[in-house]
Tab-separated table of C-alpha atoms in Angstrom:
chain	number	residue	atom	x	y	z
A	4	MET	CA	26.816	-16.711	75.650
A	5	ASN	CA	25.404	-14.989	71.599
A	6	GLN	CA	25.122	-18.171	69.863
A	7	THR	CA	23.790	-15.871	66.106
A	8	THR	CA	26.629	-15.968	63.081
A	9	PRO	CA	27.144	-12.130	61.583
A	10	THR	CA	27.518	-14.151	58.260
A	11	LEU	CA	24.045	-15.391	58.747
A	12	ALA	CA	21.942	-12.487	59.695
A	13	ALA	CA	23.632	-10.925	56.817
A	14	ALA	CA	23.303	-14.191	54.522
A	15	GLU	CA	19.771	-12.852	52.570
A	16	PRO	CA	18.279	-8.923	51.884
A	17	ARG	CA	15.454	-7.449	52.947
A	18	LEU	CA	13.112	-7.035	50.037
A	19	ILE	CA	9.897	-4.561	51.825
A	20	ALA	CA	12.359	-2.211	53.563
A	21	GLU	CA	10.346	1.321	54.731
A	22	PRO	CA	10.592	4.700	52.950
A	23	GLY	CA	11.432	8.405	54.980
A	24	LEU	CA	13.353	8.560	57.831
A	25	SER	CA	12.567	5.222	59.063
A	26	ALA	CA	14.593	3.698	55.977
A	27	ARG	CA	17.654	6.351	56.880
A	28	VAL	CA	17.809	5.048	60.964
A	29	ALA	CA	16.881	1.069	58.970
A	30	SER	CA	21.160	1.958	57.205
A	31	ILE	CA	22.997	2.580	60.502
A	32	VAL	CA	20.911	-0.268	62.613
A	33	GLU	CA	21.464	-2.514	60.305
A	34	PRO	CA	25.462	-2.732	60.085
A	35	VAL	CA	24.784	-2.987	64.291
A	36	LEU	CA	22.525	-5.754	64.459
A	37	GLU	CA	24.538	-7.850	61.813
A	38	GLY	CA	27.357	-6.969	63.574
A	39	LEU	CA	25.836	-9.010	66.794
A	40	GLY	CA	24.362	-11.715	64.462
A	41	TYR	CA	20.714	-10.343	64.197
A	42	ARG	CA	18.347	-9.270	61.468
A	43	LEU	CA	16.301	-6.531	61.486
A	44	VAL	CA	13.397	-6.555	60.956
A	45	ARG	CA	11.434	-3.340	60.046
A	46	VAL	CA	11.930	0.449	61.038
A	47	ARG	CA	8.513	2.566	62.137
A	48	ILE	CA	8.647	5.805	64.124
A	49	SER	CA	5.771	7.037	66.015
A	50	GLY	CA	5.299	9.987	67.407
A	51	ALA	CA	1.875	9.149	69.268
A	52	ASP	CA	2.802	9.708	72.873
A	53	GLY	CA	6.201	11.360	72.398
A	54	CYS	CA	8.586	9.805	69.310
A	55	THR	CA	9.648	6.341	69.863
A	56	VAL	CA	11.755	4.932	67.232
A	57	GLN	CA	10.711	0.995	67.228
A	58	VAL	CA	14.143	-0.882	66.024
A	59	MET	CA	12.357	-4.397	65.645
A	60	ALA	CA	14.839	-7.721	65.251
A	61	GLU	CA	15.506	-11.237	64.997
A	62	ARG	CA	17.961	-13.885	64.895
A	63	PRO	CA	18.227	-15.690	62.261
A	64	ASP	CA	15.741	-18.847	63.247
A	65	GLY	CA	13.706	-16.121	63.712
A	66	SER	CA	13.431	-15.674	67.260
A	67	MET	CA	14.221	-13.501	69.390
A	68	ASN	CA	13.393	-12.852	73.333
A	69	ILE	CA	13.999	-10.380	76.471
A	70	ASP	CA	18.102	-10.467	76.328
A	71	ASP	CA	18.478	-10.246	72.736
A	72	CYS	CA	15.837	-6.946	73.434
A	73	GLU	CA	18.981	-5.600	75.441
A	74	THR	CA	21.782	-6.792	74.004
A	75	CYS	CA	20.877	-5.059	70.741
A	76	SER	CA	19.281	-1.573	72.340
A	77	ARG	CA	22.852	-1.657	74.364
A	78	ALA	CA	24.444	-2.175	71.374
A	79	LEU	CA	22.235	0.986	69.434
A	80	SER	CA	21.981	3.491	71.965
A	81	PRO	CA	25.435	4.405	71.891
A	82	VAL	CA	25.101	4.617	67.915
A	83	LEU	CA	22.284	6.321	67.500
A	84	ASP	CA	23.714	8.923	69.676
A	85	THR	CA	26.826	9.287	67.851
A	86	THR	CA	24.935	9.686	64.215
A	87	ASP	CA	21.902	11.874	65.833
A	88	PRO	CA	19.280	10.533	62.245
A	89	VAL	CA	16.428	11.752	64.704
A	90	ASP	CA	16.448	15.473	65.062
A	91	ARG	CA	13.974	15.411	68.800
A	92	ALA	CA	13.627	13.507	71.377
A	93	TYR	CA	12.555	9.810	71.065
A	94	ARG	CA	12.827	6.528	72.734
A	95	LEU	CA	14.327	3.619	71.665
A	96	GLU	CA	12.653	0.725	71.436
A	97	LEU	CA	13.673	-2.876	70.670
A	98	SER	CA	11.433	-5.707	70.413
A	99	SER	CA	10.439	-8.760	68.656
A	100	PRO	CA	8.609	-9.524	65.614
A	101	GLY	CA	5.672	-11.100	67.102
A	102	LEU	CA	3.044	-13.717	65.550
A	103	ASP	CA	1.716	-11.856	63.420
A	104	ARG	CA	4.694	-10.261	61.491
A	105	PRO	CA	5.811	-8.334	59.141
A	106	LEU	CA	7.651	-10.411	56.263
A	107	VAL	CA	10.408	-8.833	54.458
A	108	ARG	CA	13.037	-11.110	53.362
A	109	ARG	CA	12.041	-13.784	51.070
A	110	SER	CA	12.738	-16.820	52.824
A	111	ASP	CA	9.810	-15.532	55.741
A	112	PHE	CA	7.110	-16.289	52.144
A	113	ASP	CA	8.047	-19.400	52.573
A	114	ARG	CA	9.246	-20.179	56.496
A	115	TYR	CA	5.300	-19.309	56.432
A	116	ALA	CA	3.823	-20.356	53.913
A	117	GLY	CA	0.186	-22.017	54.828
A	118	HIS	CA	-0.699	-19.094	56.645
A	119	LEU	CA	-2.912	-15.877	56.216
A	120	VAL	CA	-1.282	-13.446	55.381
A	121	LYS	CA	-2.380	-9.691	54.464
A	122	ILE	CA	-0.632	-7.350	51.703
A	123	GLU	CA	-0.503	-4.282	51.104
A	124	MET	CA	1.450	-3.341	47.570
A	125	ALA	CA	3.061	0.585	46.494
A	126	VAL	CA	2.773	-0.599	43.389
A	127	ALA	CA	-0.834	-2.319	41.712
A	128	VAL	CA	-1.571	-5.626	40.062
A	129	ASP	CA	-4.331	-6.185	37.439
A	130	GLY	CA	-5.283	-2.862	38.647
A	131	ARG	CA	-5.694	-2.997	42.832
A	132	LYS	CA	-2.973	-2.963	45.577
A	133	ARG	CA	-4.706	-5.266	48.492
A	134	PHE	CA	-4.453	-9.269	49.144
A	135	ARG	CA	-5.740	-10.962	51.726
A	136	GLY	CA	-5.491	-14.956	51.384
A	137	GLN	CA	-3.497	-18.389	51.876
A	138	LEU	CA	-0.104	-17.949	51.545
A	139	LEU	CA	1.749	-20.745	49.135
A	140	GLY	CA	4.922	-19.719	48.744
A	141	THR	CA	7.689	-17.908	46.913
A	142	GLU	CA	8.297	-18.838	42.702
A	143	GLY	CA	11.799	-17.258	42.158
A	144	GLN	CA	10.759	-13.010	43.996
A	145	GLN	CA	7.297	-13.538	43.718
A	146	ALA	CA	4.588	-14.934	46.277
A	147	ARG	CA	1.845	-16.840	45.787
A	148	VAL	CA	-1.173	-16.036	47.497
A	149	HIS	CA	-4.790	-17.768	47.459
A	150	ARG	CA	-6.817	-14.878	47.988
A	151	ASP	CA	-10.214	-15.433	49.989
A	152	ASP	CA	-11.053	-12.179	49.476
A	153	ALA	CA	-11.161	-12.469	45.893
A	154	PRO	CA	-14.563	-10.774	44.046
A	155	ALA	CA	-16.302	-12.927	41.883
A	156	GLY	CA	-14.326	-12.908	38.059
A	157	GLU	CA	-11.332	-12.059	39.494
A	158	PRO	CA	-9.011	-14.908	40.108
A	159	ILE	CA	-8.356	-16.597	43.591
A	160	ASP	CA	-4.751	-17.807	43.144
A	161	VAL	CA	-2.300	-14.504	42.073
A	162	MET	CA	1.094	-14.024	41.775
A	163	LEU	CA	2.927	-11.109	44.212
A	164	PRO	CA	6.331	-9.491	43.280
A	165	ILE	CA	7.524	-8.930	47.160
A	166	GLU	CA	9.898	-6.535	45.905
A	167	GLU	CA	6.931	-4.014	44.957
A	168	MET	CA	4.677	-5.028	48.491
A	169	ALA	CA	5.161	-2.031	51.000
A	170	GLU	CA	3.920	-3.933	53.319
A	171	ALA	CA	3.115	-7.771	53.774
A	172	LYS	CA	1.814	-9.220	57.241
A	173	LEU	CA	0.696	-12.620	59.064
A	174	VAL	CA	-2.756	-12.781	60.517
A	175	LEU	CA	-3.289	-13.797	63.823
A	176	THR	CA	-5.059	-17.360	63.934
A	177	ASP	CA	-5.051	-20.007	65.470
A	178	ALA	CA	-3.476	-22.343	63.434
A	179	LEU	CA	-0.130	-19.149	64.300
A	180	ILE	CA	-0.234	-19.963	67.768
A	181	ALA	CA	-0.172	-23.433	67.301
A	182	GLU	CA	2.666	-23.693	65.116
A	183	SER	CA	4.208	-20.743	67.189
A	184	LEU	CA	3.435	-23.125	70.588
A	185	ARG	CA	5.797	-26.540	68.661
A	186	ARG	CA	8.466	-24.345	67.197
A	187	GLY	CA	9.238	-23.042	70.779
A	188	LYS	CA	9.226	-26.647	72.180
A	189	GLN	CA	11.671	-28.059	69.798
A	190	ALA	CA	13.227	-24.754	70.567
A	191	GLU	CA	13.692	-26.027	73.647
A	192	ARG	CA	14.845	-29.398	73.222
A	193	GLN	CA	17.304	-28.477	71.015
A	194	LEU	CA	18.448	-27.026	74.543
A	195	ALA	CA	18.339	-29.287	76.873
A	196	GLN	CA	20.450	-31.548	74.308
A	197	ASN	CA	22.840	-29.087	73.920
A	198	ASP	CA	22.967	-28.313	77.426
A	199	ASN	CA	23.322	-32.176	78.433
A	200	GLN	CA	26.061	-32.207	75.303
A	201	PRO	CA	29.378	-33.657	77.391
A	202	HIS	CA	31.597	-30.539	76.583
A	203	SER	CA	35.771	-31.718	75.730
A	204	ASN	CA	38.594	-30.139	77.797
A	205	GLN	CA	40.846	-28.387	75.503
A	206	SER	CA	43.306	-28.648	77.887
A	207	GLN	CA	47.254	-31.047	77.316
A	208	PRO	CA	49.306	-32.608	79.177
A	209	GLY	CA	51.504	-30.222	81.359
A	210	ASP	CA	49.127	-27.505	81.163
């Protein structure tokens, strides 16, 4: 049974979105995913080895398993066939965000504070578009980054407007892997606790 809720999925918009044809596809698939209780992370269209339309999605808690991907794929395929946004044959691919995931919502930047991130700006900040360093969370609609690539004379801590980013992505590190394992174990324990809870009988006498 799908435990996600459309209300949670649709509650927070993406601040970093894709351009062009990918944006057109995103506008079609996002409401379908939200209706199922999932959140769109990113759409990417690739021409390598034929055309692939990759739709990256997640539950509101950041998880996404194989069954979730299959559920979303079954719902999206007929919608994309009907709207036909891509003018050539393509393969639809549903995927989870992965460990070195894109960050697209404000909550992503808070959830993964403390981890290493690479950011490419669409609009330059102090003449620079690429930044790398430790993510320190958000202040308003900006992300604070403690840079590890700052040349002498440039500030180490910078504030970067999230809506002016072209891409923000976690860097795979041992700390990120360890946290992912810890969260996975927590989710397993919570699932086990839910399964062990007694279920009330809703039937009434005389039914």
